[in-house]
XYZ file of C-alpha atoms in Angstrom:
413
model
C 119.310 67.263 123.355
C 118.448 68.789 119.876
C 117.821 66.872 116.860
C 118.646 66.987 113.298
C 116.448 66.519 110.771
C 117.331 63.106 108.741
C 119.695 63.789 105.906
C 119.875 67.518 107.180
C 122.530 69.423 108.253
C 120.907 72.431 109.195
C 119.429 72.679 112.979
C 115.994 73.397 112.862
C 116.074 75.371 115.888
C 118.717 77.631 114.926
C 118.429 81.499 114.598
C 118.599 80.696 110.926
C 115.904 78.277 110.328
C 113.371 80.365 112.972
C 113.990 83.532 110.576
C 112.648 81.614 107.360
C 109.620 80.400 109.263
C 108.606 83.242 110.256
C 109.764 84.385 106.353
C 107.200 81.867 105.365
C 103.975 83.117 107.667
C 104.477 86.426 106.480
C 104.262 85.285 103.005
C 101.284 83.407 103.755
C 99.705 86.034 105.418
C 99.792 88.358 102.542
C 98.366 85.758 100.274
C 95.527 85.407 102.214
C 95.251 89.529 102.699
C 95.660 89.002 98.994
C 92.968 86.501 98.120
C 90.376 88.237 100.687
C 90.813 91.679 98.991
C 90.246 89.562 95.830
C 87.075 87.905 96.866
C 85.825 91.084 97.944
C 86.515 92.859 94.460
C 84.983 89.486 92.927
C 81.687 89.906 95.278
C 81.301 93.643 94.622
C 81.506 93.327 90.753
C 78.846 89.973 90.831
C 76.918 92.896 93.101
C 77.307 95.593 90.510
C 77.099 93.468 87.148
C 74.857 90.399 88.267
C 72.136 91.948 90.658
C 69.759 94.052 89.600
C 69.312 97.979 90.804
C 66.958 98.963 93.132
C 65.792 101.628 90.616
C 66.071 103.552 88.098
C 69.871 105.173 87.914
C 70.056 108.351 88.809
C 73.122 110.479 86.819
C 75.322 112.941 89.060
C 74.893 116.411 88.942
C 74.984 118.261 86.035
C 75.011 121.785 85.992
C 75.078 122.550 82.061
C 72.722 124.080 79.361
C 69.394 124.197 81.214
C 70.335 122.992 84.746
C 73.991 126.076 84.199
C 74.565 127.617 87.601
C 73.255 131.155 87.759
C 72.435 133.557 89.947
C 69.095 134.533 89.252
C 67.436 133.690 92.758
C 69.897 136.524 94.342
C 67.793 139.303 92.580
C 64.760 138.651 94.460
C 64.076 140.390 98.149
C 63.408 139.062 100.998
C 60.274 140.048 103.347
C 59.368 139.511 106.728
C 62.704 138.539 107.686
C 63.196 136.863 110.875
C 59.192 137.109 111.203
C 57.993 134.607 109.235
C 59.474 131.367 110.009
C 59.313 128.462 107.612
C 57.159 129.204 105.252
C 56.517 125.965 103.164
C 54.023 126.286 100.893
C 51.803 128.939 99.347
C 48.065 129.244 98.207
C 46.727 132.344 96.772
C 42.938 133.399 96.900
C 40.835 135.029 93.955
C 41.461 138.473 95.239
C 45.398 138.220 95.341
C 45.757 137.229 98.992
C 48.810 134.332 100.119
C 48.794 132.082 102.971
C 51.306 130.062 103.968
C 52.005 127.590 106.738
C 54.765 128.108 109.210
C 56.280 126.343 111.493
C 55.348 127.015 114.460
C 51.900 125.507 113.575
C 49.915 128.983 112.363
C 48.445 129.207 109.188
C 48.716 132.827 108.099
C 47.367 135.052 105.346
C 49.749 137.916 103.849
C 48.851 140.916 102.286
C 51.630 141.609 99.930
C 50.657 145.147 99.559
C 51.063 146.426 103.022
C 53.743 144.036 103.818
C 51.888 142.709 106.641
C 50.232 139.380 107.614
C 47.470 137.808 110.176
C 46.467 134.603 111.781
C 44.148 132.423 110.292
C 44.341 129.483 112.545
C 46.752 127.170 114.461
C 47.179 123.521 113.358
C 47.796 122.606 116.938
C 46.174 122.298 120.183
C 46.707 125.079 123.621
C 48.368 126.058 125.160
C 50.626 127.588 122.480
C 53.158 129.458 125.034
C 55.573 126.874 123.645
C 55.154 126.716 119.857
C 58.245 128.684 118.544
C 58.982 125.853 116.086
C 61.198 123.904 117.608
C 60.857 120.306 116.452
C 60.197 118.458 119.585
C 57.117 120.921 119.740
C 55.695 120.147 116.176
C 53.744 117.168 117.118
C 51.623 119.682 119.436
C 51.861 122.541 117.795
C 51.036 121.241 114.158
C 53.234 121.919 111.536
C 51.478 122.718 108.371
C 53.143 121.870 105.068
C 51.330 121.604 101.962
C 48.666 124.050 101.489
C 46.320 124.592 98.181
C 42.281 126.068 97.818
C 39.684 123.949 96.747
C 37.139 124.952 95.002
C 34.673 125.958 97.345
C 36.874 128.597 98.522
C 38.336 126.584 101.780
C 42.350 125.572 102.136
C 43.462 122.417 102.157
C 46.922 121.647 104.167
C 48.391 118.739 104.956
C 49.733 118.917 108.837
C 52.445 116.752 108.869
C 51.147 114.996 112.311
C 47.792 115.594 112.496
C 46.637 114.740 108.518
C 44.503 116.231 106.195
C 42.220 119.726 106.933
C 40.058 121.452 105.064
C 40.211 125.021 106.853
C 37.710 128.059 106.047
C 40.018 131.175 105.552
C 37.465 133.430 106.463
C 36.558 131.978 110.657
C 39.896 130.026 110.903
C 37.610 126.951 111.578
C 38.879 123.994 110.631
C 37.649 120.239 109.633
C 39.593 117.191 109.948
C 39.532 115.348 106.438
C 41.929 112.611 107.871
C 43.154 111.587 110.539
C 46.793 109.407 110.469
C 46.142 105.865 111.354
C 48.819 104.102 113.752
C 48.604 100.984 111.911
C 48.175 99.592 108.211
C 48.275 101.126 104.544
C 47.101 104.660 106.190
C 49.689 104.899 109.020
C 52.925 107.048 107.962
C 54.939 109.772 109.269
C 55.353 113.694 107.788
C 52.180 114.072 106.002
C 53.332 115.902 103.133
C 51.342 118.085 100.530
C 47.929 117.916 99.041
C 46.712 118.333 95.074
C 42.528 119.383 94.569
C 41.179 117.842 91.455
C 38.299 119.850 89.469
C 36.015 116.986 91.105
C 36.791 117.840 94.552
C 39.133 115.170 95.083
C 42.544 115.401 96.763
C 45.359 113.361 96.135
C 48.450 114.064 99.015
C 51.891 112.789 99.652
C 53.039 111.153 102.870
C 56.969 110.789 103.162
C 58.147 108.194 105.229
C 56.745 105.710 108.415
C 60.564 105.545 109.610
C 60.968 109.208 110.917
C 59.300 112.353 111.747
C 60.854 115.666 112.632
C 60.280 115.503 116.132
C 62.573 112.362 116.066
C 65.607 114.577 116.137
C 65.041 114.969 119.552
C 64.556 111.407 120.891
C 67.156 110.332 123.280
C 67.695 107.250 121.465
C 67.780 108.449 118.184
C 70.925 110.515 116.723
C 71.141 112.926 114.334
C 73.164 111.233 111.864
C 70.567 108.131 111.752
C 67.441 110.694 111.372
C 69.609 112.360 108.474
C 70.518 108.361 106.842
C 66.837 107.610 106.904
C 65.964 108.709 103.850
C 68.748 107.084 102.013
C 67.873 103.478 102.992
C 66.053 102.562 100.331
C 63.390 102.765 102.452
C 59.566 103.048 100.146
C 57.470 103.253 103.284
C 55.798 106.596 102.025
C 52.913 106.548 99.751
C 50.325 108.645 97.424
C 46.749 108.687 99.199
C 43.524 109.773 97.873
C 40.600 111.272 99.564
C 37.215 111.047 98.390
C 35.452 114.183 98.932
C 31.651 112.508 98.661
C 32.509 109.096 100.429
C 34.886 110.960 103.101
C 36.859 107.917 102.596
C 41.066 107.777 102.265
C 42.827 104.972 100.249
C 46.957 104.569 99.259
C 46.640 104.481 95.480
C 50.327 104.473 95.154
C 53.324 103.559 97.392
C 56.337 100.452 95.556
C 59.544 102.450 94.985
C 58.273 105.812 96.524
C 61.485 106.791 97.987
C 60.415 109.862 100.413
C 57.425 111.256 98.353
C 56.877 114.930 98.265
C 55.518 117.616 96.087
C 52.356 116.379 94.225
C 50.826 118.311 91.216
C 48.206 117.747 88.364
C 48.557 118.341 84.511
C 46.930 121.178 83.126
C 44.109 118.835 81.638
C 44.329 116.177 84.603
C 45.217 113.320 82.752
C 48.129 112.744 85.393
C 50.108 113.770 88.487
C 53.639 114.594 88.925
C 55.087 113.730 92.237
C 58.656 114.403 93.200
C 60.468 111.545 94.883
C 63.065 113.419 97.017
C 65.730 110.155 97.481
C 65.608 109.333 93.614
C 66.057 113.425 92.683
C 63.421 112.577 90.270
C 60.041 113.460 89.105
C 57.249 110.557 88.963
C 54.478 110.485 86.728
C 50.924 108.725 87.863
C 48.059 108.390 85.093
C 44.633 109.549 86.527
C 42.883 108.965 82.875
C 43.700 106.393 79.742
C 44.885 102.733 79.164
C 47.801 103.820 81.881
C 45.143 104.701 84.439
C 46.312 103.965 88.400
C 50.173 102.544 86.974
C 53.216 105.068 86.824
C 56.363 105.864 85.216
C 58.954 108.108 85.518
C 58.541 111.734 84.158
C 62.260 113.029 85.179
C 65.434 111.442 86.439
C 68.374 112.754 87.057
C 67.586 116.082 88.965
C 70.420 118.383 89.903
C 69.628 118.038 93.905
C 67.297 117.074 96.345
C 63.255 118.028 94.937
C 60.698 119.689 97.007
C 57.120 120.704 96.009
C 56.257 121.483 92.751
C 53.348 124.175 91.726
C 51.734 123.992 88.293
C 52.937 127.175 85.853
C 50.253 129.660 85.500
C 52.215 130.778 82.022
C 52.189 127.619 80.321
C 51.469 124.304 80.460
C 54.672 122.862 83.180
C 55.616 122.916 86.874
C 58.014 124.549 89.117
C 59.847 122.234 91.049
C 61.936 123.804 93.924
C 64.996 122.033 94.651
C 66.466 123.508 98.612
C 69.770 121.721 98.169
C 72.179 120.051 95.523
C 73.081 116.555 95.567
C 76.618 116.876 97.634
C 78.572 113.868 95.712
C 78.924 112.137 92.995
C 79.499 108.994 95.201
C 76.840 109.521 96.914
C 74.690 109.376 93.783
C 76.523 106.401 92.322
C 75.536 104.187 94.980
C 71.718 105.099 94.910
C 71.637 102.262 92.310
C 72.706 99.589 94.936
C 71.390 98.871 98.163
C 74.604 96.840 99.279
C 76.630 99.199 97.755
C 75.470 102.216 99.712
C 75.155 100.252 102.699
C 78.975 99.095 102.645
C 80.407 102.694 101.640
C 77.981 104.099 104.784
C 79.530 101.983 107.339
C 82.850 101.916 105.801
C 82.664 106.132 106.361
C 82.910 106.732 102.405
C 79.805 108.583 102.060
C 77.906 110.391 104.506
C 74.753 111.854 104.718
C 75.965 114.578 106.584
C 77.096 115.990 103.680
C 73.648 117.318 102.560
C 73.039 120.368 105.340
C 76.597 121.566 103.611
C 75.206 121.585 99.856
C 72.056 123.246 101.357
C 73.249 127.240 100.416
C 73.058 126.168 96.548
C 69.396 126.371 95.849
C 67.592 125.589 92.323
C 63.792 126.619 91.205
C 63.842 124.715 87.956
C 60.460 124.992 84.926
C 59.609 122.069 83.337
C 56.929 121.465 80.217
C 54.808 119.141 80.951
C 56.616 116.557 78.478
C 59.757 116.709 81.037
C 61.724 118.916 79.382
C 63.812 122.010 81.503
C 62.308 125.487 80.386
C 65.049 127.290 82.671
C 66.823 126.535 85.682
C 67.168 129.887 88.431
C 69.906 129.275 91.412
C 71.170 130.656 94.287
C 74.770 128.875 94.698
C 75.792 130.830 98.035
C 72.042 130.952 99.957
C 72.783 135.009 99.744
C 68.776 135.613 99.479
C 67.118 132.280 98.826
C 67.787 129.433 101.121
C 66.370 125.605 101.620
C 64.124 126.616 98.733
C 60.575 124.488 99.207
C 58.195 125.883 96.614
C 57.675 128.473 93.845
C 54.525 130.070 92.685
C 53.648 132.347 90.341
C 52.001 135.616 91.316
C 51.194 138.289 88.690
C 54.762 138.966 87.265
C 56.374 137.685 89.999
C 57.779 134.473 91.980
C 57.185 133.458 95.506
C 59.862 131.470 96.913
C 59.225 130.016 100.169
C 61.357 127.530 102.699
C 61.203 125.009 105.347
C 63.463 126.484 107.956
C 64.486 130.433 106.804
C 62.437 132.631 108.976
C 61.545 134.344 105.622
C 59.992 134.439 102.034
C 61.299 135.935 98.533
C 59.807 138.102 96.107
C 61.381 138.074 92.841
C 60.578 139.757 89.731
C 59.966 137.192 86.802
């Protein structure tokens, strides 16, 4: 038998009185839809106002005065294309000759003149029947990176597997100046690029212990986390120095290196520059002065992603080559916030993914040695220069080289 409420007329069970309950839980439920959306927005502005950044800020891109979009890189030529594949990095001898590494593991010297080009030595081990430079191949094969002279004549590259070589250009012979460690301050992934001092030592880069290049093809490891690693905050790379009378290697250098690359000296070697890919910016370390063995930021704020950079043979500055532009300004915003990044990742709001399709816009960018851009040269479409990795100065002209285009550029300067 149903019941009345006391001093009710209405019957609770009625169509009536079931409609206004259920009235009432949706209310309720968009009150408390309400309230979490509101603790959210509260926790994400204690995150952004209360906590500090992770580093320095680094602005979105902006392509005006210096940095304005040209296309200055598209008057250069390209040579040896779909013959020379990846060439990184250049060193040139006292009589004019380049070599560059490639990668497919041979180190190769180029005559300019006759357009042609012969082997110097392979970074890797035999047999080489399967070194075409595919990636799951480099850790055999070698893949050479950063390459400079020293100044008994010899080249030193950095192999990002196998470490440090000093190689004589003349026999192809080559001498192990480090080997990677798989444990400890000298263990780390993609060794890098190397800098000679006038005393014979070498400072070099080493990017990251959380990936390689070979990782791209590991089963277990997908493309889009190999392409996130560098954008987790991660400082697991480091600045090393060899000692070229005690043989020994140290890390001088490694809190909030975000993916450490290019590494240069100042015209009087009072400091490095180092260009710290993640942060688009350009560090500073102090070899000499009260500021000796501490750092500080030379330039932030970098238009894109920074590659080597090459001392200027014209003046007293660096060439930094940047292979892609920053894809976002999203994407840059939440470099200042761990949490931040990490919540807009998962959430599908930024995506590292986007980088490979900012990689046809390619900057070669002059700086003084105070910081300041001389001139800025792009290629916004990749129609001659693409995945730029380094610039050098040759005579009156500018070699641009890349990672992954099976070419190099020669452009008139």
């Amino acid at each position: 038998m149903r019941q009345r409420a006391k001093g009710s007329n209405v019957d609770e069970t009625s169509p009536s009185h079931s409609s206004e309950n259920k009235e009432r839980a949706a209310t309720g439920s968009c009150h408390f839809i309400v309230f979490g959306l509101l603790v959210i927005v509260g926790l994400l502005a204690a995150i952004y106002f209360l906590l500090p950044p992770t580093s320095d800020v680094r602005e979105g891109p902006q392509f005006t005065g210096a940095y304005a979009v040209n296309d200055d890189l598209q008057k250069g030529a390209r040579l040896f294309e779909g013959n020379l594949p990846g060439p990184e990095s250049f060193a040139i001898d006292k009589d004019g000759n380049l070599y560059t590494g490639l990668s497919d593991g041979r180190v190769v010297k180029i005559d300019l003149t006759t357009e042609t080009y012969s082997l110097v030595t392979r970074m890797g081990d035999p047999p080489y029947d399967k070194c075409g430079g595919q990636a799951e191949m480099m850790s055999h094969c070698g893949r050479p990176l950063g390459i400079r002279f020293d100044n008994d004549g010899n080249l030193i590259v950095a192999d990002a597997y196998k470490g440090l070589f000093s190689i004589n250009p003349s026999t192809g012979n080559k001498e192990l100046l480090f080997k990677p460690q798989k444990s400890g301050d000298l263990s780390c992934h993609m060794w890098n690029n190397p800098v000679v001092l006038s005393n014979g030592s070498i400072f070099f880069t080493c990017l990251s212990t959380s990936f390689a290049m070979h990782s791209l093809h590991d089963p277990d490891f997908s493309v889009e986390e190999y392409l996130w690693q560098p954008h987790t905050h991660n400082d697991s790379g480091g600045l090393f120095h060899y000692n070229s009378v005690t043989g020994s290697t140290t890390l001088v250098m490694k809190e909030q290196l975000f993916c450490p690359n290019g590494v240069s000296k100042s015209s009087n070697e009072d400091f490095l520059v180092m260009n710290d890919m993640v942060r688009g910016r350009i560090a500073k370390y102090y070899l000499k002065g009260p500021k000796a063995g501490k750092w500080d930021t030379l330039v932030s704020g970098l238009p894109g992603v920074p590659d080597n950079i090459t001392p200027s043979k014209r003046m007293p500055g660096f060439w930094v080559a940047i292979p892609m532009v920053r894809p976002n300004a999203l994407l840059d915003f939440s470099y200042q916030w761990s949490l931040m990044q990490l919540v807009q990742a998962k959430l599908g709001l930024i995506n590292p993914l986007d980088y490979p399709n900012s990689a046809l816009h390619t900057v070669v960018v002059l700086f003084d040695e105070e910081g300041r851009v001389v001139r800025s040269l792009h290629d916004p479409s990749g129609k001659v220069v693409m995945g730029a990795t380094e610039v050098v100065e040759m005579d009156d002209e500018l070699i641009i080289g890349s990672w992954f285009a099976p070419f190099m550029v020669k452009l008139k300067y």
